[in-house]
Structures are given as C-alpha cells and as structure tokens.
PDB file of C-alpha atoms in Angstrom:
ATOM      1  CA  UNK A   1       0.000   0.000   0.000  1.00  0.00           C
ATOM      2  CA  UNK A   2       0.974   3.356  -0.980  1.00  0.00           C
ATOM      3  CA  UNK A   3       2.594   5.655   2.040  1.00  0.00           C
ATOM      4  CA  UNK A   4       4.000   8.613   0.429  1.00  0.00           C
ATOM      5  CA  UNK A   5       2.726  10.959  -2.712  1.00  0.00           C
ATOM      6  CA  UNK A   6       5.278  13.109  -4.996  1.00  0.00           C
ATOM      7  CA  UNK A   7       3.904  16.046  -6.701  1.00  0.00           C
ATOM      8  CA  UNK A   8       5.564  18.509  -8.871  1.00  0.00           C
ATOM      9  CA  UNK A   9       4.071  22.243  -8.965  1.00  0.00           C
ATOM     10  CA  UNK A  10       6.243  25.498 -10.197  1.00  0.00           C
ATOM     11  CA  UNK A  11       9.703  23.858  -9.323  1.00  0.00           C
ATOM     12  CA  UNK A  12       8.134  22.615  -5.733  1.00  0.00           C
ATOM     13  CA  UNK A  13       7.860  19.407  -4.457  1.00  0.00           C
ATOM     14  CA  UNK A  14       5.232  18.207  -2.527  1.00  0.00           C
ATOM     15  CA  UNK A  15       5.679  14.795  -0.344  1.00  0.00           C
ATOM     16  CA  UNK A  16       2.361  13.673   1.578  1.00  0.00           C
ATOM     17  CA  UNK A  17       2.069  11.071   4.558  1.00  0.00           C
ATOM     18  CA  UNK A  18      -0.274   9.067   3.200  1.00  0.00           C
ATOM     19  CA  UNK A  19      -2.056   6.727   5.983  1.00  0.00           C
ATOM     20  CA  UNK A  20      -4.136   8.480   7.463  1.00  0.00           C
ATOM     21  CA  UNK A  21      -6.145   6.131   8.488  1.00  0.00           C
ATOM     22  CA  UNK A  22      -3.235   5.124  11.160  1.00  0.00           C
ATOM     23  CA  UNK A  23      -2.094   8.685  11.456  1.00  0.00           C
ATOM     24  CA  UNK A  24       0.790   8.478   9.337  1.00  0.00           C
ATOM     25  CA  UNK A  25       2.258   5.891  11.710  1.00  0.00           C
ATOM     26  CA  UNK A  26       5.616   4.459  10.337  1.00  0.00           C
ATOM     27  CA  UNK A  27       6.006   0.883   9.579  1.00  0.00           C
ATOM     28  CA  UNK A  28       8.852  -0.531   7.270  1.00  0.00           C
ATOM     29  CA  UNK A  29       6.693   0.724   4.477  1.00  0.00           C
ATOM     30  CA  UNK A  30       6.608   4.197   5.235  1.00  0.00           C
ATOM     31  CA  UNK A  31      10.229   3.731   5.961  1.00  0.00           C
ATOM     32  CA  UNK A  32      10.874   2.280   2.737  1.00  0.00           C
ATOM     33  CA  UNK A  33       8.525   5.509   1.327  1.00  0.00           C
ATOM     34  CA  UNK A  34      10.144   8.102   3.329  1.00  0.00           C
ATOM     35  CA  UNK A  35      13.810   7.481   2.295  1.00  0.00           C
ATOM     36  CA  UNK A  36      12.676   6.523  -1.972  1.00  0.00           C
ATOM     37  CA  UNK A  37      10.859  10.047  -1.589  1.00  0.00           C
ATOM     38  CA  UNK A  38      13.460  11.600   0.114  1.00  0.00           C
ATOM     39  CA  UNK A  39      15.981  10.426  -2.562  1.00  0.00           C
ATOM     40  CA  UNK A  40      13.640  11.097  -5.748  1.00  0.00           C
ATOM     41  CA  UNK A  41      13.304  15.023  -4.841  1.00  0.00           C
ATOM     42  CA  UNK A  42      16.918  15.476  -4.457  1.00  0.00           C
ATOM     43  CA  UNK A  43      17.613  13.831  -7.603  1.00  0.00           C
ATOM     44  CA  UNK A  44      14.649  16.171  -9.253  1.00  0.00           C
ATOM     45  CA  UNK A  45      14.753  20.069 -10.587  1.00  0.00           C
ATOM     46  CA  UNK A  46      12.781  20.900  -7.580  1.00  0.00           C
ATOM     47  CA  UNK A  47      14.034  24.351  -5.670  1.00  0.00           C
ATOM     48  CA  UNK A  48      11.738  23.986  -2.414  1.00  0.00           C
ATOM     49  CA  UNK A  49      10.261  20.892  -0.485  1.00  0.00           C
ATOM     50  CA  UNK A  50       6.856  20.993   1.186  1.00  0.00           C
ATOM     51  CA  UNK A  51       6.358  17.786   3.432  1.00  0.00           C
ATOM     52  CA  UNK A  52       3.128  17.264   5.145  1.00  0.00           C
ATOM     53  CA  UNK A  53       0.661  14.316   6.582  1.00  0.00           C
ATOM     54  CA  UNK A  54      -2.620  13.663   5.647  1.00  0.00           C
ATOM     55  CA  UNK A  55      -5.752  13.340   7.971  1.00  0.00           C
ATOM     56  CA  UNK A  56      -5.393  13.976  11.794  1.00  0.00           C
ATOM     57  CA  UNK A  57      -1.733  14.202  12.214  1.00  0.00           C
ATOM     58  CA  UNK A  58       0.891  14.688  10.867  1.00  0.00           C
ATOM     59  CA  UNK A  59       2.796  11.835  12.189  1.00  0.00           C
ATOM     60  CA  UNK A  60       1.999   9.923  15.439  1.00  0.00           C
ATOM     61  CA  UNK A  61       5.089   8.136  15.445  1.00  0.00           C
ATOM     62  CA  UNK A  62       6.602   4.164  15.131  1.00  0.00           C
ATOM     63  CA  UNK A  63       3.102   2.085  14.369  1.00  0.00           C
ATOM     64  CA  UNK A  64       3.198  -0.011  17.685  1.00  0.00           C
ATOM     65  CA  UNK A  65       1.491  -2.786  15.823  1.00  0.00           C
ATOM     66  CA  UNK A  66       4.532  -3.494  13.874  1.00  0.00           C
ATOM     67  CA  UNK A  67       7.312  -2.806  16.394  1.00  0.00           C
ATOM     68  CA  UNK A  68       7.988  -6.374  16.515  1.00  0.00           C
ATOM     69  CA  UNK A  69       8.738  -6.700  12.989  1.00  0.00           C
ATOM     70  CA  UNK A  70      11.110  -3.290  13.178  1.00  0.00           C
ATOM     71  CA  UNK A  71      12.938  -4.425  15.760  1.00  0.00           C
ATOM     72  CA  UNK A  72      13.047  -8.427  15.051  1.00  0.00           C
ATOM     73  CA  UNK A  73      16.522 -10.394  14.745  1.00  0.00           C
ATOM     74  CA  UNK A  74      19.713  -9.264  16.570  1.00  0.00           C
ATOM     75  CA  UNK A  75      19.214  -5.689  17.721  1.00  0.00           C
ATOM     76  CA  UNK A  76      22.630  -4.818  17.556  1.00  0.00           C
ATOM     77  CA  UNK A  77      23.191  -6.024  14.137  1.00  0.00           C
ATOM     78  CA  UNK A  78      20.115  -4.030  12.668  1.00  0.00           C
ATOM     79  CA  UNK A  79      20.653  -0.827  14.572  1.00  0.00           C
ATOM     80  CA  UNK A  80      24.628  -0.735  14.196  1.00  0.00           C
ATOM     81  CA  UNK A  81      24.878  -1.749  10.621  1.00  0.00           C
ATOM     82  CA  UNK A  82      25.178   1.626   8.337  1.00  0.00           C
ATOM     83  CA  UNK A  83      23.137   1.123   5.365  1.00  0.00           C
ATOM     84  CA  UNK A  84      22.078   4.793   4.395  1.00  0.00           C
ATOM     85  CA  UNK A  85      23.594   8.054   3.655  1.00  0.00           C
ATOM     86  CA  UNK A  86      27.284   6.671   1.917  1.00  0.00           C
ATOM     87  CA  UNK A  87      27.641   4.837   5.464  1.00  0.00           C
ATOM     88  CA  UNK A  88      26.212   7.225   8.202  1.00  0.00           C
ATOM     89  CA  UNK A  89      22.786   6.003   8.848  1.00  0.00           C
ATOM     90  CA  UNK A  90      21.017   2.895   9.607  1.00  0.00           C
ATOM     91  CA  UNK A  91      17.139   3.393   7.705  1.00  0.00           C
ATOM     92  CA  UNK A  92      15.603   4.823  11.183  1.00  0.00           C
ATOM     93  CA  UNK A  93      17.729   7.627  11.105  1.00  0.00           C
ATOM     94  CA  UNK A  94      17.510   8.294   7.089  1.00  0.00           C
ATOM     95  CA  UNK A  95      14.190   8.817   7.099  1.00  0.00           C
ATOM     96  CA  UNK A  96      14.730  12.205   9.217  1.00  0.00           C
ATOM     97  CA  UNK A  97      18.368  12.704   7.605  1.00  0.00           C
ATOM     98  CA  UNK A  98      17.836  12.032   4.196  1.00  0.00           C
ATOM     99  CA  UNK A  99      16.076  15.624   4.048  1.00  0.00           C
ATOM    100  CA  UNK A 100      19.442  17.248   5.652  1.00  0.00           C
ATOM    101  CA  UNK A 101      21.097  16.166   2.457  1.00  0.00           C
ATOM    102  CA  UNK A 102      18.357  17.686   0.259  1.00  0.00           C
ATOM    103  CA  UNK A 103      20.112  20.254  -1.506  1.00  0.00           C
ATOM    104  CA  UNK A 104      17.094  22.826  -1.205  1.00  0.00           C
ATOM    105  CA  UNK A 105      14.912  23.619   1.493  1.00  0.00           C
ATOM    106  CA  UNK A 106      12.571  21.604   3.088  1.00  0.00           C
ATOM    107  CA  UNK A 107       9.563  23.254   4.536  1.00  0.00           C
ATOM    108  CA  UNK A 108       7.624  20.385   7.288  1.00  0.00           C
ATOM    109  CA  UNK A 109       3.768  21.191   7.898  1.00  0.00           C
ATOM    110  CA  UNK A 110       2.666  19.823  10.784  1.00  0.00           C
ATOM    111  CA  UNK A 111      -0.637  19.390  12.938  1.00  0.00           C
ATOM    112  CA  UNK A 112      -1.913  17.225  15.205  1.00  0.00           C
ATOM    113  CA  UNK A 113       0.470  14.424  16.960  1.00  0.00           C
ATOM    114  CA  UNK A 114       3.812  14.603  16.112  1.00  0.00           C
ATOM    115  CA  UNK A 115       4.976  12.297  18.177  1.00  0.00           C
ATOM    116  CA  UNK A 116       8.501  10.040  18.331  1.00  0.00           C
ATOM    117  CA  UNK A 117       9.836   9.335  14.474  1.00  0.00           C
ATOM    118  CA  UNK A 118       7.254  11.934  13.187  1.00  0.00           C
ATOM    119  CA  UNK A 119       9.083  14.557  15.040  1.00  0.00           C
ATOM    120  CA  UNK A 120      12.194  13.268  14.104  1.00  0.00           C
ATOM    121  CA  UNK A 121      11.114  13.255  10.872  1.00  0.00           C
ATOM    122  CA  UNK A 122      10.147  16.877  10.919  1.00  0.00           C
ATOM    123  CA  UNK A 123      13.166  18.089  12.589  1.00  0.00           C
ATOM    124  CA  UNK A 124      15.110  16.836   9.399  1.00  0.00           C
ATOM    125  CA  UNK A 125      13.696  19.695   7.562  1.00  0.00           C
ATOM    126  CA  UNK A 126      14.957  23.491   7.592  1.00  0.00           C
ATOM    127  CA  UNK A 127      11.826  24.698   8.528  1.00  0.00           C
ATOM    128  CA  UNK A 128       8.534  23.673  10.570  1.00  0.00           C
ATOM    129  CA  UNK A 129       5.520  25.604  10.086  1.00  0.00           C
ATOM    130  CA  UNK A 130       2.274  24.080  12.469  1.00  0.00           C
ATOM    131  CA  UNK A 131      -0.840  24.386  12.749  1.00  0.00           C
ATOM    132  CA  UNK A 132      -2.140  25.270  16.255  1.00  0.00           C
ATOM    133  CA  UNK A 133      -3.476  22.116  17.352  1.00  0.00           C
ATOM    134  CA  UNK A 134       0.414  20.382  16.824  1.00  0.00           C
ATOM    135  CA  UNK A 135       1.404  18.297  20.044  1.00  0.00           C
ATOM    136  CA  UNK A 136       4.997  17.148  19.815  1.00  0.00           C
ATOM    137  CA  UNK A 137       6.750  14.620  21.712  1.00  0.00           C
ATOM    138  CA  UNK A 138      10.318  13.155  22.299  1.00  0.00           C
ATOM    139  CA  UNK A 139       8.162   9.796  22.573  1.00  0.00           C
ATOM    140  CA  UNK A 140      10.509   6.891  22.773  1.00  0.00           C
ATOM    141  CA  UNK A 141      10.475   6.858  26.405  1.00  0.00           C
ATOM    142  CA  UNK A 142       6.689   5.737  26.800  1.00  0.00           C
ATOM    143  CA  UNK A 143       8.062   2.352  25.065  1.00  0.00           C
ATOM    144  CA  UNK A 144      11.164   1.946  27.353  1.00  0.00           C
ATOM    145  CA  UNK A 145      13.522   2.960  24.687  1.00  0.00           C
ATOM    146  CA  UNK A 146      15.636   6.749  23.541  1.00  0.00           C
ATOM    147  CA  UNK A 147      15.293   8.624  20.012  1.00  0.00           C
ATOM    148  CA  UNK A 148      17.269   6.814  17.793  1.00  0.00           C
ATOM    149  CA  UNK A 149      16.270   8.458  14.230  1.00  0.00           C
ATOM    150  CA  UNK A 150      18.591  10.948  14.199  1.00  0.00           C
ATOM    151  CA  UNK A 151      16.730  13.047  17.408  1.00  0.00           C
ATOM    152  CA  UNK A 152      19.998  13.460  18.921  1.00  0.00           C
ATOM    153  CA  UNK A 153      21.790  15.024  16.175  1.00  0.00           C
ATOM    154  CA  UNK A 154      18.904  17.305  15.085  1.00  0.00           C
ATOM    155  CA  UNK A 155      17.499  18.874  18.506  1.00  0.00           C
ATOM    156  CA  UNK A 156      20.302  19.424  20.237  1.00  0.00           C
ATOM    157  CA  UNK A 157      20.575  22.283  17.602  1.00  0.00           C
ATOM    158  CA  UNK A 158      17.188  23.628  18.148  1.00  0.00           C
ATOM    159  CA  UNK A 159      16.776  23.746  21.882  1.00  0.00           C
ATOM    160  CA  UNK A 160      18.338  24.142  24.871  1.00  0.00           C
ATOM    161  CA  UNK A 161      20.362  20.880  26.707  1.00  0.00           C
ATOM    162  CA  UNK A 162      17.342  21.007  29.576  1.00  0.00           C
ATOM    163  CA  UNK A 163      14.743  20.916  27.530  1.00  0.00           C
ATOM    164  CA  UNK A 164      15.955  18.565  25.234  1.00  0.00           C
ATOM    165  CA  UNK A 165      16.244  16.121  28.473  1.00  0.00           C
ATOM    166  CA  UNK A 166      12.975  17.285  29.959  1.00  0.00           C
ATOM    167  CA  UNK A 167      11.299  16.090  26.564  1.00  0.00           C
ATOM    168  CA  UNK A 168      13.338  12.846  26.643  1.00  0.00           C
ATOM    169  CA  UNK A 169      13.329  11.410  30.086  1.00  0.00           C
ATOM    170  CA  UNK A 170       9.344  12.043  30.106  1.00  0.00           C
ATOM    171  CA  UNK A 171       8.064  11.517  26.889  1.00  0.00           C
ATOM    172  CA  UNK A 172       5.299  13.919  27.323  1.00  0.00           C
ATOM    173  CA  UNK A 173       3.464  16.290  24.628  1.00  0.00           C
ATOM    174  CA  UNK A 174       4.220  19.744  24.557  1.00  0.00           C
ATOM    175  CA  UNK A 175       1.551  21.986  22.267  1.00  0.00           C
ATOM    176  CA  UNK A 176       2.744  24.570  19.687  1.00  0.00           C
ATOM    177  CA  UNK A 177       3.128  28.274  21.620  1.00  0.00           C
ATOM    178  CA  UNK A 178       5.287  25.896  23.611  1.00  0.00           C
ATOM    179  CA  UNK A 179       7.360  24.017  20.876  1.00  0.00           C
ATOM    180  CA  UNK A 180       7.498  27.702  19.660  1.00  0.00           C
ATOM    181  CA  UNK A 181       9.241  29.407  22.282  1.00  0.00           C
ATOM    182  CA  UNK A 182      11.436  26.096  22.984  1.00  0.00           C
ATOM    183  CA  UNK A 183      12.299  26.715  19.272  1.00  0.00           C
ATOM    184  CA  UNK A 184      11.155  23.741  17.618  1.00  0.00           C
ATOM    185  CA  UNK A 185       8.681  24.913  15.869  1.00  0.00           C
ATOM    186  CA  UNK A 186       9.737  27.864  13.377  1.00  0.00           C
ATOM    187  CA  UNK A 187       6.184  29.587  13.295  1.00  0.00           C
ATOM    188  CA  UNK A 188       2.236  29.053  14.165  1.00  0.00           C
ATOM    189  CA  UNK A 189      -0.110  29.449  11.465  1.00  0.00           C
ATOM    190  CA  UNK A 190      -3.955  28.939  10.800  1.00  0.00           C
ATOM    191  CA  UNK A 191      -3.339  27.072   7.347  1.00  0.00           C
ATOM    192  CA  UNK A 192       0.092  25.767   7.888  1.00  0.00           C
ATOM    193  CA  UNK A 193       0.234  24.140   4.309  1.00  0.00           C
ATOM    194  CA  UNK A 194      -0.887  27.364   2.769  1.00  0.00           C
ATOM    195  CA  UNK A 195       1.724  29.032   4.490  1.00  0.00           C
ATOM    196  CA  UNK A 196       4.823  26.347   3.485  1.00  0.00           C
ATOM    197  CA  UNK A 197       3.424  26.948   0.030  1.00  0.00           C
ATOM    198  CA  UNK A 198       3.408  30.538   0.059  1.00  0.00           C
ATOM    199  CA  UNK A 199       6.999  30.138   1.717  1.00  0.00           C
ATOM    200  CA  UNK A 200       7.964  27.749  -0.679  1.00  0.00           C
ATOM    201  CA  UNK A 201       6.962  29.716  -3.696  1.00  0.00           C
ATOM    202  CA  UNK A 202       9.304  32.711  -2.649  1.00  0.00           C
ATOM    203  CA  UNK A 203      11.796  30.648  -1.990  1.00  0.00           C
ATOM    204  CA  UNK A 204      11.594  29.452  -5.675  1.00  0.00           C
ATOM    205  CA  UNK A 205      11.539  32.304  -7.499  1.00  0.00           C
ATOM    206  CA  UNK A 206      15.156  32.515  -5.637  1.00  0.00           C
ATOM    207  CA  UNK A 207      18.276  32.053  -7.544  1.00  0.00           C
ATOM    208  CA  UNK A 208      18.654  28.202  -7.510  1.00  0.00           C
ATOM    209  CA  UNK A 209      22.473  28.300  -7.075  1.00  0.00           C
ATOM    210  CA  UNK A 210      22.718  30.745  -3.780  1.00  0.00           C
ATOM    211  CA  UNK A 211      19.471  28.988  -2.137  1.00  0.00           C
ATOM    212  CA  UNK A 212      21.742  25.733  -2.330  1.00  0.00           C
ATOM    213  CA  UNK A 213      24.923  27.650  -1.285  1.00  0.00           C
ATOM    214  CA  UNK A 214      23.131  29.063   1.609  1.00  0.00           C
ATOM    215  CA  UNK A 215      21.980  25.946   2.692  1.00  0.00           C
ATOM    216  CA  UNK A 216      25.176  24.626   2.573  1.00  0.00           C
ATOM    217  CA  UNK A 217      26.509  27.575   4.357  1.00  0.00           C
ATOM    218  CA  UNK A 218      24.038  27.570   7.044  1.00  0.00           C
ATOM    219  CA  UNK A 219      24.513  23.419   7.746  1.00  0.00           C
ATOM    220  CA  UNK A 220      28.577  23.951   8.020  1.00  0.00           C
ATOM    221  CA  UNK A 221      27.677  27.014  10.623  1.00  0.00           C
ATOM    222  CA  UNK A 222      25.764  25.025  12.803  1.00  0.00           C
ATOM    223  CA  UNK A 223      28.949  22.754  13.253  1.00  0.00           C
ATOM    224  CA  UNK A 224      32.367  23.937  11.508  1.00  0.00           C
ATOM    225  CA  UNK A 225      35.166  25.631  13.620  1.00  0.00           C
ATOM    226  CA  UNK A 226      34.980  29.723  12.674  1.00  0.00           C
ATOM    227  CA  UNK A 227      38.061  29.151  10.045  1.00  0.00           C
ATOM    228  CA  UNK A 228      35.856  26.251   8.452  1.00  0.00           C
ATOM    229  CA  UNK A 229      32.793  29.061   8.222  1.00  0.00           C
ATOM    230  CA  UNK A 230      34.948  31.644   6.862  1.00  0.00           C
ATOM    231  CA  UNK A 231      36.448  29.916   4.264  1.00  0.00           C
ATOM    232  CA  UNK A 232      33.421  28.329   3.659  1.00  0.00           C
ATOM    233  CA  UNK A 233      31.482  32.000   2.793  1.00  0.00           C
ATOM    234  CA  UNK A 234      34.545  32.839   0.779  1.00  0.00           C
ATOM    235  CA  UNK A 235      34.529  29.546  -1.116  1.00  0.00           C
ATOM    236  CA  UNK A 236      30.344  29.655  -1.440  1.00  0.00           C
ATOM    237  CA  UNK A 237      30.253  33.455  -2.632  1.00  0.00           C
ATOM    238  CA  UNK A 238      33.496  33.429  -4.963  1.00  0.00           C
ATOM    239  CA  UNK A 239      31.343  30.572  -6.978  1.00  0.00           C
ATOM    240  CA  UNK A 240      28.272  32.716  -7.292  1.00  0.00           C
ATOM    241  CA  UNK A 241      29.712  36.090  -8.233  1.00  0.00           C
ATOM    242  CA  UNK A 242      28.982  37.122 -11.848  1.00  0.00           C
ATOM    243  CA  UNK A 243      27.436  33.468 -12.724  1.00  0.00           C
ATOM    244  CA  UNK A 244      24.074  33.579 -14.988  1.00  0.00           C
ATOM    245  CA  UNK A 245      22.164  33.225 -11.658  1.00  0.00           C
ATOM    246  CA  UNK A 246      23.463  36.077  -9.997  1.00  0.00           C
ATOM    247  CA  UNK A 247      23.219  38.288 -13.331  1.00  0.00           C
ATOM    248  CA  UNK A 248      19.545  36.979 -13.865  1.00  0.00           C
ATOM    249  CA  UNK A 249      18.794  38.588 -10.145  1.00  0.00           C
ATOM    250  CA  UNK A 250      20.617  41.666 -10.688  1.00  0.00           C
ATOM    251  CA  UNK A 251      18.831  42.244 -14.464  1.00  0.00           C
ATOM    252  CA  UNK A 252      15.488  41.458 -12.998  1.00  0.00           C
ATOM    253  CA  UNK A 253      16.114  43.645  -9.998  1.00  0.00           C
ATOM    254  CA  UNK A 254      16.685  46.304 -12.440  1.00  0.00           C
ATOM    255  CA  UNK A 255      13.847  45.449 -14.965  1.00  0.00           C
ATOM    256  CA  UNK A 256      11.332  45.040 -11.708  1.00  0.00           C
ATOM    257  CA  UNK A 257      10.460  41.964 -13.174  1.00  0.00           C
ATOM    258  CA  UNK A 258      10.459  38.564 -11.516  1.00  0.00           C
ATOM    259  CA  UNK A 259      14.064  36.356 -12.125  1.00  0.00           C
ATOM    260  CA  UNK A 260      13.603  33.759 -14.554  1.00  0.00           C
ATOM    261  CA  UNK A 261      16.110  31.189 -13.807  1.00  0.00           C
ATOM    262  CA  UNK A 262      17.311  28.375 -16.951  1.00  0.00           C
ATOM    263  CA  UNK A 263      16.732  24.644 -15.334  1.00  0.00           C
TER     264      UNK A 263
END
C-alpha cells in the first residue's frame, strides 16, 4: 500500500504522509517511502520541499502494531549496521536525515500528533511551520527505549540541553506556543500548508544556485570551527559572483520583473 505521494508544482515538491487512516504511523513501508521520496526530490529540478501528513496528524510516530517486525533479529546487528547516507545512517535515522542532504529547502507542515519518528522526521527539515493544534513529543520513552532516528543530532541544535532532556526522560506532549518558544517549531499558522506553500513559492523564485549555497553555508555554521565558516562564505560566494544566476537577479532587480532562472 501506498505511504507517500510526490507532486511537482512550479519547481516545488510536494511529499504527503499518506495513511491516514493510522495517522501516518511508520512501519517498514513508510520507511521504505520516506527514504525513496526523500531520494527522488533530491535527484529532481525541484528548488523547495513541502512535506506534510494527511488526515489527523501529521505523524503519530513508530506504528506499535509493527514494532515487533522493526525491531526483530539481533538488535545490535540491525541498529549498528550503516546502510544509508554513503555509510552514516542505519534506515531509522535516514528517514529524518535524508532531508538534511536535500540540496534545497525543506519546509515540514505539521498538525496534530507529532509524536517520536514523526518529530524526528520533521526536525530533518529546515523549517517547521504548524498548525495550532500540533502536540509534539520526544516519545521513545513511553516504550522503554531513547530517540534513535537521528533526534539526537537534530534537537540538540534547536533547543536548549534542559529541555531537550525534559522532553526525553518524560516523553510527554508539549503543544505549539510551547514548541514555539522552545524553538522547535519555526512559526504558528492557521493554514500551515498554505503558508509552506506561500513560503515555498518565494523561496523558488530565488536564484537556484545561492538557495543551495546558503543551505550549505548555514549546515557547516551550525557545526564547523569559525576558520571552516569563513572559508566556507569565501569559497560559497566566490562561486556565485557574476554566474548567470546572480546576473539573472541583478537584471530582474533592475527590470522590476520577476528572475527567470534556466533549469
């Protein structure tokens, strides 16, 4: 059965959770899903990435039903072997990770429960936009086990070192003024997926080749040493400067006219 849609609109992507009917719980299918999506829009022409869940939630987390079958075998042979991201990941943690490696931004809509790996999942993305009614949750600890799909390299650069263990040794939902100010969520908004798209369609009409550098630029800041940054800007800019993209901004800056960037 089908977990994830791909749809192309004005150089955005669009990736839906498709069960609804279990909340966009992940089982090895939507695992499976996740990543193949993940990988399709960074192969594609897309310049922004709107990811949101159909039906009550956006994601409520591991489907408890199946647990046995995700965690069958020897657990240290499943969890330590690296099968994703050129050797990094194990297939938990790509299906929050793969969208780090996205080369454009990814925008996550959320509502409802997003609880455990459907947090996780949304923390891979730049940018979180909810709808009031979002609960999130560091969940794992409800089942007797820690975030293991890439929570512990993603929030650690979102909030602070107490609240990330507050949310992890209790497991309990937090709503979305609260996941604001705690900075996991980037913004509140009536229609959330109105708002990615709006969001998304600026970003688009962007130049293609600085949105990437920036992201790129922005990732190494959150971790490089300061020579690492500033050779890093240097390197970014010096690649950017007086390339068609750049000239395409500047000419439509001074025609007032939209940039029309070649594919």
């Amino acid at each position: 059965m089908s977990r994830v849609s791909v749809t192309y609109d004005n150089h955005i992507a669009h990736v839906r959770l498709t069960r609804a009917d279990k909340m966009n719980a992940v089982d090895q299918d939507m695992i499976d899903a996740v990543i193949a999506a993940g990988n399709e829009v960074a192969a594609s022409n897309a310049r922004a990435v709107v990811i949101s869940g159909e039906g009550r939630a956006f994601c409520a987390g591991i489907d408890i039903g199946n647990m046995g079958a995700l965690a069958g075998g020897d657990p240290t042979e499943r969890m330590m072997t690296r099968t994703h991201g050129d050797g990094t990941t194990n297939q938990w943690q790509e299906v929050a990770m793969v969208w780090t490696r996205v080369g454009v931004p990814v925008i996550a809509v959320l509502h409802g429960k997003t609880y455990g790996a459907g947090l996780q999942l949304a923390l891979g993305a730049d940018i979180r936009i909810a709808a009031p009614d979002t609960e999130m949750a560091v969940m794992e600890m409800k089942w007797g086990i820690v975030p293991d799909m890439g929570g512990m390299v993603l929030l650690p650069k979102l909030v602070r070192g107490d609240v990330l263990r507050l949310m992890t040794y209790t497991a309990q939902p937090i709503g979305a003024e609260q996941a604001e100010r705690w900075g996991l969520i980037t913004q509140i908004a009536e229609d959330p997926l109105a708002a990615a798209m709006a969001l998304a369609t600026t970003i688009a009409g962007k130049s293609p080749s600085a949105i990437k550098a920036a992201k790129r630029l922005t990732a190494l800041a959150e971790t490089g040493t300061e020579t690492e940054v500033l050779r890093a800007e240097s390197r970014e800019q010096a690649a950017l400067l007086g390339r068609p993209h750049q000239m395409e901004v500047i000419a439509a800056e001074f025609g007032k006219r939209p940039a029309v960037f070649k594919d």
